[in-house]
Structures are given as structure tokens and as C-alpha cells.
mmCIF file of C-alpha atoms in Angstrom:
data_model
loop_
_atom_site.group_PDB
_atom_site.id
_atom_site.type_symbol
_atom_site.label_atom_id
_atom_site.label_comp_id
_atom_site.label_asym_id
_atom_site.label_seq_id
_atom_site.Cartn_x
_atom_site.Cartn_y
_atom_site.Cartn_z
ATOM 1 C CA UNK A 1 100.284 72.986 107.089
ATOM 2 C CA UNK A 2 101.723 74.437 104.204
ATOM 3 C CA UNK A 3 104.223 76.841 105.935
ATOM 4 C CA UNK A 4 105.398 73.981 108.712
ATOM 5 C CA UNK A 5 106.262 71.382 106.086
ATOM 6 C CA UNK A 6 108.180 73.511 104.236
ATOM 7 C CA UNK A 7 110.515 74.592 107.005
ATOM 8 C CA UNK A 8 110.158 70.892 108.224
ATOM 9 C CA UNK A 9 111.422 69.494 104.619
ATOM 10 C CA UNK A 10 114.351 72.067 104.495
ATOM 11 C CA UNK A 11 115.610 71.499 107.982
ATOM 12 C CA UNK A 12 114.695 67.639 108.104
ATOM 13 C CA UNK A 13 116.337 67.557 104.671
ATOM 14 C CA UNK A 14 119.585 69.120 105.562
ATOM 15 C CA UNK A 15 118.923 71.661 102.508
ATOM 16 C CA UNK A 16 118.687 69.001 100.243
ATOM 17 C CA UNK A 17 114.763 69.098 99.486
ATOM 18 C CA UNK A 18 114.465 72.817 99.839
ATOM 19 C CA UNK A 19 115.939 76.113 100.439
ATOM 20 C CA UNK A 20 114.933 79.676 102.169
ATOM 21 C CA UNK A 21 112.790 80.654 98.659
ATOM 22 C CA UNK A 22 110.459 77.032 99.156
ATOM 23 C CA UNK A 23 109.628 78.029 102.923
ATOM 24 C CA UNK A 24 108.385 81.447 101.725
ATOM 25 C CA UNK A 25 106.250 79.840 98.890
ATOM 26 C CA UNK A 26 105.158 77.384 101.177
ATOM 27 C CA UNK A 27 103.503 80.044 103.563
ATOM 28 C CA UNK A 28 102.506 82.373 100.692
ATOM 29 C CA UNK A 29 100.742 79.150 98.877
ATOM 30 C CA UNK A 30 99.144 78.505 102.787
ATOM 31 C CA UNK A 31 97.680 81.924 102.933
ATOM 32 C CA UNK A 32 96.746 82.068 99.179
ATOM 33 C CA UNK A 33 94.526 79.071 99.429
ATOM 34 C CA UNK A 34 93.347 79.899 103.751
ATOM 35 C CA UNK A 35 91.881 82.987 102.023
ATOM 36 C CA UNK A 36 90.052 81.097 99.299
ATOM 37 C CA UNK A 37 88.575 78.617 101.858
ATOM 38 C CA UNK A 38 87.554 81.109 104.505
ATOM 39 C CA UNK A 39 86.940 84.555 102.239
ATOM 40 C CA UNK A 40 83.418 84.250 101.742
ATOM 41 C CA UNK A 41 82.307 82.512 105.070
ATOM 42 C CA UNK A 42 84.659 84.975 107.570
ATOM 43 C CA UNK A 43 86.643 87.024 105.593
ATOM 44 C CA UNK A 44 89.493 84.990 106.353
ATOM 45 C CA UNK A 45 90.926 86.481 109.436
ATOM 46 C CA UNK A 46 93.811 83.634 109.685
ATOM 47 C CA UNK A 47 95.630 86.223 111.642
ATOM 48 C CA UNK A 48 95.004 87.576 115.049
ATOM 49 C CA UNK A 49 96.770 90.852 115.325
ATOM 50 C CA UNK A 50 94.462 91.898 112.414
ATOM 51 C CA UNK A 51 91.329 90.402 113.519
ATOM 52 C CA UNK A 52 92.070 92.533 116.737
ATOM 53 C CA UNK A 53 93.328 95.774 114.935
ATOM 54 C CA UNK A 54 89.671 95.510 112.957
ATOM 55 C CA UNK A 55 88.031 94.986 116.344
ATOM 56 C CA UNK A 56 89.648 98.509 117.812
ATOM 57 C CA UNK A 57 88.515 99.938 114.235
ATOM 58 C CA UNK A 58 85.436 99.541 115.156
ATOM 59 C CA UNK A 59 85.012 97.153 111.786
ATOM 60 C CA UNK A 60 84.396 94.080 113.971
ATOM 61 C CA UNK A 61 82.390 93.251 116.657
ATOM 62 C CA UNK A 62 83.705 92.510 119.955
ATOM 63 C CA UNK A 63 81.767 89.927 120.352
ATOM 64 C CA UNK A 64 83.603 87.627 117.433
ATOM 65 C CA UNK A 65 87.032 88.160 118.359
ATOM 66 C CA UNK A 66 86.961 84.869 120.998
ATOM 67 C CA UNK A 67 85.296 82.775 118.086
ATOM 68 C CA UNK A 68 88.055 84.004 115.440
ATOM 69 C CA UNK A 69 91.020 83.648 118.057
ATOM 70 C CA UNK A 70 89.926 79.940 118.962
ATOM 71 C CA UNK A 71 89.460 79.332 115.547
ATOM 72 C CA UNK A 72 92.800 80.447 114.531
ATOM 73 C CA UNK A 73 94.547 78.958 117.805
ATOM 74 C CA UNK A 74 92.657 75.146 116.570
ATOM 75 C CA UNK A 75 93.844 75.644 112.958
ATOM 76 C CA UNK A 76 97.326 76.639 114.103
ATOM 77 C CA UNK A 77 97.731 73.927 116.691
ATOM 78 C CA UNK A 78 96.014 71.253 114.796
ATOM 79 C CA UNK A 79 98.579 72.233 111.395
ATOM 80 C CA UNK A 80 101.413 71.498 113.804
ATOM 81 C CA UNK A 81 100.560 68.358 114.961
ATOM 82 C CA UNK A 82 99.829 67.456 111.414
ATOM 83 C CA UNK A 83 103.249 68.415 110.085
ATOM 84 C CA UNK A 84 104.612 66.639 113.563
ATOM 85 C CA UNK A 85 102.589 63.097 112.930
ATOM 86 C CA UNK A 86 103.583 63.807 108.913
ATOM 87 C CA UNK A 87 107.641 63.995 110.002
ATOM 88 C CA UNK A 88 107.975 62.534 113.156
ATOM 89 C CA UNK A 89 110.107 59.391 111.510
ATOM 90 C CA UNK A 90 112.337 62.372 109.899
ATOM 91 C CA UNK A 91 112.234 63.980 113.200
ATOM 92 C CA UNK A 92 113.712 61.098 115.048
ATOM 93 C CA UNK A 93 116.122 59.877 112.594
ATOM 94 C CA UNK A 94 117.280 63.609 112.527
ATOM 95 C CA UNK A 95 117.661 64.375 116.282
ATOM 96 C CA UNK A 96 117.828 60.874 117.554
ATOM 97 C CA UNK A 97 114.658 61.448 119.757
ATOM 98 C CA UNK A 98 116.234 64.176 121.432
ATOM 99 C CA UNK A 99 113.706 67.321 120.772
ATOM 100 C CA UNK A 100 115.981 70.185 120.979
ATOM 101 C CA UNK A 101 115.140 74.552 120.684
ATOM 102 C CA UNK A 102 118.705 74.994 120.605
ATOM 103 C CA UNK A 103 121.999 73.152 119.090
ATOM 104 C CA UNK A 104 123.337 71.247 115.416
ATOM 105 C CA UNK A 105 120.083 69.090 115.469
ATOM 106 C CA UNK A 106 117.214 71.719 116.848
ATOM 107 C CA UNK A 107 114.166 71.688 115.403
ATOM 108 C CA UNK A 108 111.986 73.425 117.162
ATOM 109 C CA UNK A 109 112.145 76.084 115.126
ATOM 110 C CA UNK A 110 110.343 74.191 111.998
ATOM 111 C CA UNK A 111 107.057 75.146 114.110
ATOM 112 C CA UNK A 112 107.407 78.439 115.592
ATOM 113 C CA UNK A 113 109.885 81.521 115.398
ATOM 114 C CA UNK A 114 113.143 82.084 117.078
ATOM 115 C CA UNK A 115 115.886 85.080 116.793
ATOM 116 C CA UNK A 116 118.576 84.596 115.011
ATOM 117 C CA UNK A 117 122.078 84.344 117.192
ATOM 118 C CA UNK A 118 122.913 87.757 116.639
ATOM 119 C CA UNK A 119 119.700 89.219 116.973
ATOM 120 C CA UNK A 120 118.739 91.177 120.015
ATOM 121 C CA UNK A 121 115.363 91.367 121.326
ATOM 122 C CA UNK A 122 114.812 94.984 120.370
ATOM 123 C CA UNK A 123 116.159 94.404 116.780
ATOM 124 C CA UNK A 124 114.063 91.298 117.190
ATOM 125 C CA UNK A 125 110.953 92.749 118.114
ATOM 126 C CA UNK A 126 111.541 95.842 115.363
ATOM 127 C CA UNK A 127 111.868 93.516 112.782
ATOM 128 C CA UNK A 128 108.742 91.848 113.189
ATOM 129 C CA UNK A 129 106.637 95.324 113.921
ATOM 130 C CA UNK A 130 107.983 96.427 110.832
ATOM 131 C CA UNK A 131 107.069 93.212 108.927
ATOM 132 C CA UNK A 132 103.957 93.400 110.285
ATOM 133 C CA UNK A 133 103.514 97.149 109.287
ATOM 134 C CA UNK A 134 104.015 95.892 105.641
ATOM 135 C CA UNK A 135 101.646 93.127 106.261
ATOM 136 C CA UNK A 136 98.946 95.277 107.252
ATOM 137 C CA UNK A 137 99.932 98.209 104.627
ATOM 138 C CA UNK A 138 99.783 95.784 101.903
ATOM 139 C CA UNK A 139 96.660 94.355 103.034
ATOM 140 C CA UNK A 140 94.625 97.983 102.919
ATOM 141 C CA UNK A 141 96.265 98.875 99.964
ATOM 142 C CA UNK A 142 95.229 95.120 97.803
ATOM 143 C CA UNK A 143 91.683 95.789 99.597
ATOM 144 C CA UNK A 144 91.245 99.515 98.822
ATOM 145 C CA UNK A 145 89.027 100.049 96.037
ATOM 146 C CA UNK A 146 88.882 104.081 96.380
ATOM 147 C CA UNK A 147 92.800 103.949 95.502
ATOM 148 C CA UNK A 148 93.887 101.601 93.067
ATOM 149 C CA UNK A 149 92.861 98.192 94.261
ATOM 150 C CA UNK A 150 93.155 94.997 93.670
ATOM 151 C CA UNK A 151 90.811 93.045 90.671
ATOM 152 C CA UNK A 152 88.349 91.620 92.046
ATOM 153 C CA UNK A 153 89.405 87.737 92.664
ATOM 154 C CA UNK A 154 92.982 88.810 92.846
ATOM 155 C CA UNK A 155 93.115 89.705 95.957
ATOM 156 C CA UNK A 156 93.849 86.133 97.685
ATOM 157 C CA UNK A 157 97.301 85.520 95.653
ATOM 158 C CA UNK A 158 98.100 89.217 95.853
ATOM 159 C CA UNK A 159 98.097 88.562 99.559
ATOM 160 C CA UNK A 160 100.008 85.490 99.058
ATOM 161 C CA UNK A 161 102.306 87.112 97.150
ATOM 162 C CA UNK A 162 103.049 90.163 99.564
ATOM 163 C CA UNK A 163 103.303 87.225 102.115
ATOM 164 C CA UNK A 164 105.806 85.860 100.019
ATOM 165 C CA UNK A 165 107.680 89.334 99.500
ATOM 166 C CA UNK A 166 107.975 89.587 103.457
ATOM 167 C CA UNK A 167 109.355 86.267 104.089
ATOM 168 C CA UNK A 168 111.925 87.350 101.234
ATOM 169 C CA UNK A 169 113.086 90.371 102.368
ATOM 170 C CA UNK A 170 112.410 89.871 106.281
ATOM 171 C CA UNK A 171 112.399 86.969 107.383
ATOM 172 C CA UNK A 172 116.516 86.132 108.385
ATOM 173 C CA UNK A 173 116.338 88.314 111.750
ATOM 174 C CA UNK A 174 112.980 86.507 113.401
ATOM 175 C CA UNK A 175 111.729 83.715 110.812
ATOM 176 C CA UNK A 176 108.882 86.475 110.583
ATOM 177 C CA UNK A 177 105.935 85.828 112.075
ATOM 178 C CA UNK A 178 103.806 88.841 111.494
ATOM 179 C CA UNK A 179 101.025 86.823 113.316
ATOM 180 C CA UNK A 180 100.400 85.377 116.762
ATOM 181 C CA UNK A 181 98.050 82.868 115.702
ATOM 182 C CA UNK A 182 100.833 81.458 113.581
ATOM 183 C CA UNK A 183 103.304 81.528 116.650
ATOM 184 C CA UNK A 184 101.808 80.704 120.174
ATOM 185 C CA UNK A 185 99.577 77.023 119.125
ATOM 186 C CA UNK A 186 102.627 75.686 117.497
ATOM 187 C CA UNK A 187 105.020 76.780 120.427
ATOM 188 C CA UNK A 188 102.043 75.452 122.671
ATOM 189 C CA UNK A 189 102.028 72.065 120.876
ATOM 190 C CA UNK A 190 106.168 71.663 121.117
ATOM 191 C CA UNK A 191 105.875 71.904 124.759
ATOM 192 C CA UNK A 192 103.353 68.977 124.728
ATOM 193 C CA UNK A 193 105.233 66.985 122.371
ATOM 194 C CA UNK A 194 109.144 66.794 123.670
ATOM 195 C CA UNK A 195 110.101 69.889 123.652
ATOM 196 C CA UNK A 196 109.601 71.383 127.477
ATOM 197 C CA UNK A 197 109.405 74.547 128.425
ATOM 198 C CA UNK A 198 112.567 75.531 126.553
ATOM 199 C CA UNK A 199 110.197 76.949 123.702
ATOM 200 C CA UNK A 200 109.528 79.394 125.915
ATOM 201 C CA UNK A 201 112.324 80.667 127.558
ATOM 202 C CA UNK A 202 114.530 80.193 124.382
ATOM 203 C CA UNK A 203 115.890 83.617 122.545
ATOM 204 C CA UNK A 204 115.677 85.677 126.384
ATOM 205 C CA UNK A 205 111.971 84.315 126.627
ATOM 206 C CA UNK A 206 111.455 85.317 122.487
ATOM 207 C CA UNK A 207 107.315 83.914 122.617
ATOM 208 C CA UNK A 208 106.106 87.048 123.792
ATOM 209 C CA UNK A 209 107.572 89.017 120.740
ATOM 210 C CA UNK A 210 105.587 87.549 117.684
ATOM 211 C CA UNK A 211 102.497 87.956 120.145
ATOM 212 C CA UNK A 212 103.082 91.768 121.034
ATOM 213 C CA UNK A 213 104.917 93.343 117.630
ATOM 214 C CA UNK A 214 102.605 91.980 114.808
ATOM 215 C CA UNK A 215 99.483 93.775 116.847
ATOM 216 C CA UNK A 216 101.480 97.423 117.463
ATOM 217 C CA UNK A 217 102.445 96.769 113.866
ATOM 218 C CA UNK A 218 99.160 95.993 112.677
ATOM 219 C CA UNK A 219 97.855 99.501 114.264
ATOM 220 C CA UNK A 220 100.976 101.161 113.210
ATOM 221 C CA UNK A 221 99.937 100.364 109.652
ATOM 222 C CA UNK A 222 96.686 101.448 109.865
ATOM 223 C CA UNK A 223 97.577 104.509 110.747
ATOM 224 C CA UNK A 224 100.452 105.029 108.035
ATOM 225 C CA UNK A 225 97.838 104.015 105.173
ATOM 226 C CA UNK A 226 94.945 106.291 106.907
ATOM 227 C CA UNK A 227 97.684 109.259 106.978
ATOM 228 C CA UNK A 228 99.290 109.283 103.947
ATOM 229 C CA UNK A 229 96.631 107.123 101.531
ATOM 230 C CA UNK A 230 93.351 107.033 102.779
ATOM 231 C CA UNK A 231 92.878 110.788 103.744
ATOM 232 C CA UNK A 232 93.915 111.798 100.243
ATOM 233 C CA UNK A 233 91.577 109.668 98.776
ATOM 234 C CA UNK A 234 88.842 111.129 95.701
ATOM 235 C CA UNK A 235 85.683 109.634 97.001
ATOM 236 C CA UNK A 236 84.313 106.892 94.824
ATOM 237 C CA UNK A 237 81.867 108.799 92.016
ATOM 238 C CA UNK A 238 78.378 108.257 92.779
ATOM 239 C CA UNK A 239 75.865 107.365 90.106
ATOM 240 C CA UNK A 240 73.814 110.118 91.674
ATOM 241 C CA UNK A 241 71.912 111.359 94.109
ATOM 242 C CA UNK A 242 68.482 111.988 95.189
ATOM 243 C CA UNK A 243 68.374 115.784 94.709
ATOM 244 C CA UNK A 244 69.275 114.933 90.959
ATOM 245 C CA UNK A 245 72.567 116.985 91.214
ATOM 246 C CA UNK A 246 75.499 115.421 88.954
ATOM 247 C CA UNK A 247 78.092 112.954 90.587
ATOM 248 C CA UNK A 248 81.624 114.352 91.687
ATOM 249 C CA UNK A 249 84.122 113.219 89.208
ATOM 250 C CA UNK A 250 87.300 111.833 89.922
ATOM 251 C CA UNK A 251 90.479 111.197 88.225
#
């Protein structure tokens, strides 16, 4: 809700209620507070490609990912028919009740990601495995208490704020969606709402992207913090041990 109605208010605004900066605050705020509400019942998986990189890990049981996928898919879907019911007199006075993915007055892009003009779909698609790479990277590092990790209680904005950091530095090619939870519901709901089937066809068929890169990203960043982090870890001093011998020290 938080991510759509900020790229709703800059778009529906005509830049006058909002610039690039507000939409990556807006989705940076979004996961700040999703991790707060969901932390300590799930441990917040509000993103599928992570849910199922912990599930090949081996740090999450099979048998949750459907639960955690519908769950995200609801949220997702039910967030853009929020921000659709909360516009939807902007949304007509701007388009004139003609629901558009491409054109002066499109607007399908305020709920789900499409390439830039000049963006091809391999750049496309290595923008957002890269973006999800950092995603991920940042993630393990904020979470890693054997390195230098986050305080504890910090870790939700610290999230945010490497959400944030992406969206700065990322986010022109593809909108970055370093998620498929946050792409497919929304594109879903547009092609209920008025839309058609252009959302999916749009950018040389562009949906299966943000499904397909933030998951080989997600792995792909695994890997990079298990290679050059994780293995070079000191192991976390013990207070002891039950043959009485002293604890390894680390630095």
C-alpha cells in the first residue's frame, strides 16, 4: 500500500505531489513497517524469491512455502486494489477512463513494473538479478550476527533502508522489483480491472522477468555472501564447553 500510492501520487500528480526519491521512501517505509508486523509471527517473508531461496537452503520447510506464497499473493493483490479504490477518481480524471500499459496517460505501471523504452530484455532482466543480488546480500549481511550484524531491533529499518538504497541506485532500467510477490498480484489485478491482457504482453511479454531474476538473484547472493563472507567467518566464542576446555577467542 505504501509503495503503490506513492508511484500512484507521482504519476496521478503529474510530479507535482512527488518525485522518484518519495516512491523509494514509500516502499522502504512499506517494508520497514511489513517487517515489524510480521517479524515475530513469520519472520516476515513479504518476498517470494527469498522465501523460496530459504526453502532450497534447507532453512524452511517445504511444506510452508504454499501458505507464505498465498499469503504474499493476498497482501499484494489486496494492496492494489486498495491503492486502485483509494485513486480511482484520480485515475479517471487522469486517463479519461481509458486504462492504458502504454502511451502519455499509462498508468499501469503505478502497480507493477515495466522496462524502460530503451531497455532490452536482457539488460532488463540483469538489472533486476543484480538488484536482487543486493537485496539478498544486504539481507545476510543486516542478519549475520557472526560478522558484524545488525543491533538487535535495527534490523527492520536497516532493511528498509537498503530497500531504499536499491530503488535509488536501480530502479530507472525496470522500476525494480526484486520480488515476484510484489509484481504478478498487482499485474493480476490490472487485468481484472481495465487493463486487459496488455499487462502481460507489454515490454516483449516483461511479467515473466520480475518472476524469474529476483529468485536466480536471490541464490546468486547466497552464494556470493557464503563465498566470500560466511566461509571466513570466526565462529561465535562459546561460553564453554562440557569438557571444561576454554572458549576459542575471536577478534
Amino acid at each position: 500500500v505504501f509503495g503503490l500510492s506513492s508511484v500512484a501520487q507521482v504519476v496521478l500528480g503529474r510530479g507535482d505531489f512527488g518525485q522518484h526519491l518519495s516512491i523509494n521512501l514509500g516502499f522502504g517505509i512499506g517494508v520497514t513497517l511489513g517487517i515489524h508486523a510480521a517479524g515475530g509471527i513469520s519472520g516476515a517473508h513479504l518476498n517470494a524469491a527469498i522465501t523460496l531461496t530459504h526453502c532450497i537452503l534447507g532453512n524452511l520447510p517445504w511444506r510452508k512455502l504454499p501458505a507464505y506464497l498465498i499469503g504474499q499473493f493476498l497482501g499484494s493483490f489486496t494492496a492494489a486494489a486498495t491503492v486502485f479504490g483509494l485513486y480511482y477518481d484520480a485515475l479517471y480524471d487522469y486517463t479519461k477512463g481509458n486504462f492504458t500499459v502504454t502511451g502519455l496517460t499509462a498508468t499501469a505501471s503505478i502497480f507493477s513494473t515495466y522496462p524502460a523504452p530503451y531497455v532490452s530484455l536482457l539488460g532488463g532482466f540483469f538489472t533486476e538479478f543484480m538488484a536482487t543480488v543486493m537485496l539478498m546480500l544486504g539481507i545476510l549481511i543486516i542478519h549475520d550476527e557472526k560478522n558484524n550484524g545488525a543491533l538487535k531491533g535495527t534490523q527492520a529499518l536497516l532493511t528498509g533502508i537498503l530497500v531504499l538504497g536499491i530503488g535509488l541506485g536501480m530502479g530507472m532500467n525496470t522500476g525494480y522489483a526484486i520480488n515476484p510477490s510484489r509484481d504478478l498480484p498487482p499485474r493480476v489485478f490490472t487485468a481484472i480491472a481495465g487493463w486487459g491482457m496488455d499487462v502481460f504482453t507489454a515490454g516483449h511479454c516483461w511479467w515473466w522477468v520480475p518472476l524469474t531474476a529476483p529468485i536466480l538473484g536471490s541464490l546468486a547472493g547466497v552464494l556470493i555472501h557464503k563465498l566470500f563472507i560466511d566461509f571466513h567467518n570466526q565462529p561465535v566464542p562459546e561460553s564453554g564447553n562440557e569438557k571444561g576446555q576454554p572458549a576459542v577467542e575471536t577478534s
